[in-house]
Amino acid sequence: MKDIKALVAQMTLEEKAGLCSGLDFWHTKPVERLGIPATMVSDGPHGLRKQDEEGDHLGINDSIKAVCFPAACATAASFDKELIGKMGEAIGDSCQHEKLSVVLGPAVNIKRSPLCGRNFEYFSEDPYLAGKMSAAYINGVQSRNVGTSIKHFAANNQEHRRMSSSSDVDERTLREIYFPAFEISVKESQPWTVMCSYNRINGVYASENPWLLTDVLRKEWGFEGYVMSDWGAVSNRVKGVAAGLDLEMPASGGINDRKIVEAVKKGELDEKYVDLCCERILNIIFRFQESMKPETPWDKEAQHEFSGQIASECMVLLKNDSDILPLNKEDAIAFIGEFAEKPRFQGGGSSHINSFKTTSAVEAAKGLNVTYAQGYSVAKDEATDEMIAEAVKAAKAAKVAVVFAGLPDSYESEGYDRTNMAMPACQNKLIEAVAEANPNTVVVLHNGSPVEMPWIGQVKAVLEAYLGGQNVGEATVKVLYGDVNPSGHLAETFPCKLQDNPSYLYYGGEGNRTEYREGVFVGYRYYDKKDMNVLFPFGHGLSYTTFDYSNLRLSAKEIKDTDTLTVTVTVTNTGKRFGKAVAQLYVGDKESTPIRPVRELKGFEKVALNPGESKDVSFTLDKRSFAYWNEAIHDWHVETGDFTIEVGASSRDLPLCETVKVDSTVALPHHYTLDSIFMDLLADPKAQAVLEPLLKKMKEAFAPENDGNTTEAAKEAVSDDMGAAMINYMPLRGILSFGGADTAPAIEQMLKALNNQ
Ligand code: BGC
């Protein structure tokens, strides 16, 4: 391995400043006299978007022919870490073949609202799931000695005004919801690079935020690679260098390089920061350079097959009344809707891949007893009377009608948000007409984010296929006909309507400011706390077989917050087919001082089971599984008390529950004053000991029987509870007001003693 520090020492200030921005859209700058090569990066994340000439960052110009794997909205629903790891390996191989040092992804931003135009690129509304899937993907890619760039760090949850908006989020919410996917990935998979986001966070651009890029990312989490900017995310380059933004992408035409040089010369920027940026960039450049394997084969046909296999593991069977699915291969089936012939399998923008081939459901169903009717035109966003009539005719002639529907490209894309959660009106109309013509109607959906389903009561089944990559057609047919048993589960809640979503009132913000006022109550954390009806809950997913969860065992009834807890459960396939269950574990704080969600996902495992087979699944819980972010100590904290451990098949299907007591080993600091109320003081045993005698005195003063003016009826009305409540909420100084002035010196002494403890 090269001596990077020595290399940096040989570079001129101009060369160093130059290395801190790109050569062009996709390359780092070479320094030929020192043998520093240019290396190439490329989008990502679910395949390669390698552009040779005429680079752009929004997928406008063609890139090389590649394999489009399912997008993150789909892969998250697989709940299968091993599978996404293998997808990462395949992408890593293609990068080696194409001499790409870094693939720009995964994209792990939280799905705060169904409206975000880029939701299809993101994993989940849940940070734990997003983090675990992301870490597995990164480990897969990087096992091939190719880097990843986890993005977009951080709190980039809307496309609206994405380059100027400030995401105003409180500290606890950032730590509990918007950071963990990045944190888990850094700690479990050490991505070679991190891409900072366009937006500002609490007023400061991510690209020049020292707290974000240095204190949290590097000092707390231990990130070792380089940070690059999102394309054009740099506002003040000099501030960025000091904050820990190593590489500006794509470039600034040399302007920012010169600003760095000037700032150093004027003494406004310490050159050590420039050196640090260069060291980090060069570490990665040479790490790749020294392990390049351009002879790595890229078998696109094999990856096409694999892409279909992944897609089939991601599909979520949302509804399946009267076991209408799987279909029978002998039966006459009508495929209706243009997506059956031209599937929507990926989203628009920088992640858009130039697929070398695609397989539609109509193609994949060749040889089966299937007819096809277009139903609607995607390009014209319409379903003409003739189209509907043709579809109805096909539906009537078939045993089962399968409508392929969802969101057209123009409805969701990088660069802008949706304005509502509706599917195209023409498609809703078609589904209703078909369902009326044939009660055995199934809907297959292609979309990157939840949609409203006004027709849900009229159809028998819904298969959520998401944006399943270029071989989604084959995967869909396999699942519809039962060659593959569906095993995907929702990585996001489908609310009944957009207005139910917790961010609804604030999403998009005012001007350049978006307040995340719903705080930690994102997705199911909100719907569960409010006990609301949802269309489909987080974690939901049906199968053609049935599973039973039993025998929940905890390794202890009580633990310290420094211990780990092992939770084991038995999952049994009680049906007649091979299938895969997703065992989900949620933790909830039974009673807590901070306002917390009812339950939070803290473990999941995909389990393959033959009919009748049982397997034990184990989870390990640690402090973080029980903790919330405490803003007073700026750290994770577990409040002593009982926690529920629930296990089951979705956030709303949790047949098993046990309780564990967790004891905190950390005493929270407090500062008492005369304004502190009794309730808080009495919760502290030390304060309680001192206050007890004083309180007795006060209670006597309060007691109605000692008050000459109080009637008998009034005395009866003042219960003990009321008396206690009045004292509870009274500040300490109340003692002085209510006849305890002589206790003033004792109180002062007590405060001193308590505050010094
Ligand atoms: C996107 C990134 C992408 C980059 C390069 C930006 O517009 O936000 O996700 O990696 O372009 O194409």
mmCIF file of N, CA and C and ligand atoms in Angstrom, residues 26 43 49 56-58 104 118 121 151-152 162 195 198 230-231 350 414, ligand 1:
data_model
loop_
_atom_site.group_PDB
_atom_site.id
_atom_site.type_symbol
_atom_site.label_atom_id
_atom_site.label_comp_id
_atom_site.label_asym_id
_atom_site.label_seq_id
_atom_site.Cartn_x
_atom_site.Cartn_y
_atom_site.Cartn_z
ATOM 1 N N TRP A 26 -17.684 12.497 -13.827
ATOM 2 C CA TRP A 26 -17.552 11.197 -13.166
ATOM 3 C C TRP A 26 -16.155 10.825 -12.674
ATOM 4 N N ASP A 43 -23.329 6.232 -11.026
ATOM 5 C CA ASP A 43 -24.592 5.802 -10.424
ATOM 6 C C ASP A 43 -24.781 4.346 -10.806
ATOM 7 N N ARG A 49 -24.936 2.960 -14.132
ATOM 8 C CA ARG A 49 -25.278 3.979 -15.126
ATOM 9 C C ARG A 49 -23.970 4.643 -15.528
ATOM 10 N N ASP A 56 -24.137 13.538 -17.563
ATOM 11 C CA ASP A 56 -25.117 14.375 -16.884
ATOM 12 C C ASP A 56 -25.498 13.630 -15.627
ATOM 13 N N HIS A 57 -26.125 14.322 -14.708
ATOM 14 C CA HIS A 57 -26.393 13.620 -13.454
ATOM 15 C C HIS A 57 -27.862 13.261 -13.292
ATOM 16 N N LEU A 58 -28.658 13.450 -14.327
ATOM 17 C CA LEU A 58 -30.071 13.130 -14.166
ATOM 18 C C LEU A 58 -30.575 12.049 -15.108
ATOM 19 N N LEU A 104 -22.444 4.850 -6.843
ATOM 20 C CA LEU A 104 -23.064 5.906 -6.031
ATOM 21 C C LEU A 104 -24.370 5.433 -5.389
ATOM 22 N N ARG A 118 -38.417 10.619 -4.791
ATOM 23 C CA ARG A 118 -37.359 9.617 -4.825
ATOM 24 C C ARG A 118 -37.606 8.439 -3.912
ATOM 25 N N GLU A 121 -36.244 5.053 -4.673
ATOM 26 C CA GLU A 121 -34.818 4.775 -4.499
ATOM 27 C C GLU A 121 -34.465 4.477 -3.059
ATOM 28 N N LYS A 151 -25.844 7.475 0.501
ATOM 29 C CA LYS A 151 -26.346 8.819 0.249
ATOM 30 C C LYS A 151 -27.805 8.914 0.667
ATOM 31 N N HIS A 152 -28.399 10.073 0.866
ATOM 32 C CA HIS A 152 -27.792 11.394 0.794
ATOM 33 C C HIS A 152 -27.750 11.900 2.206
ATOM 34 N N ARG A 162 -34.980 20.881 -3.356
ATOM 35 C CA ARG A 162 -34.011 20.019 -2.687
ATOM 36 C C ARG A 162 -32.640 20.659 -2.513
ATOM 37 N N MET A 195 -21.952 10.282 0.518
ATOM 38 C CA MET A 195 -22.336 11.453 -0.281
ATOM 39 C C MET A 195 -23.222 12.356 0.577
ATOM 40 N N TYR A 198 -27.959 17.633 -0.690
ATOM 41 C CA TYR A 198 -28.085 19.005 -1.180
ATOM 42 C C TYR A 198 -28.569 19.967 -0.099
ATOM 43 N N ASP A 230 -23.035 15.740 -3.098
ATOM 44 C CA ASP A 230 -23.961 15.419 -4.172
ATOM 45 C C ASP A 230 -23.642 16.391 -5.307
ATOM 46 N N TRP A 231 -24.115 16.064 -6.495
ATOM 47 C CA TRP A 231 -23.697 16.801 -7.696
ATOM 48 C C TRP A 231 -24.215 18.258 -7.664
ATOM 49 N N SER A 350 -31.214 10.138 -11.784
ATOM 50 C CA SER A 350 -29.820 9.691 -11.829
ATOM 51 C C SER A 350 -29.654 8.180 -11.663
ATOM 52 N N GLU A 414 -36.942 11.466 -9.496
ATOM 53 C CA GLU A 414 -35.992 12.386 -8.875
ATOM 54 C C GLU A 414 -36.302 13.790 -9.378
HETATM 55 C C1 BGC B 1 -28.331 12.744 -7.276
HETATM 56 C C2 BGC B 1 -27.393 11.665 -6.758
HETATM 57 C C3 BGC B 1 -26.573 11.117 -7.901
HETATM 58 C C4 BGC B 1 -25.827 12.256 -8.560
HETATM 59 C C5 BGC B 1 -24.963 11.819 -9.736
HETATM 60 C C6 BGC B 1 -27.613 13.790 -8.092
HETATM 61 O O1 BGC B 1 -28.532 14.613 -8.713
HETATM 62 O O2 BGC B 1 -28.977 13.365 -6.194
HETATM 63 O O3 BGC B 1 -28.130 10.652 -6.141
HETATM 64 O O4 BGC B 1 -25.715 10.131 -7.453
HETATM 65 O O5 BGC B 1 -26.767 13.212 -9.049
HETATM 66 O O6 BGC B 1 -25.750 11.449 -10.821
#
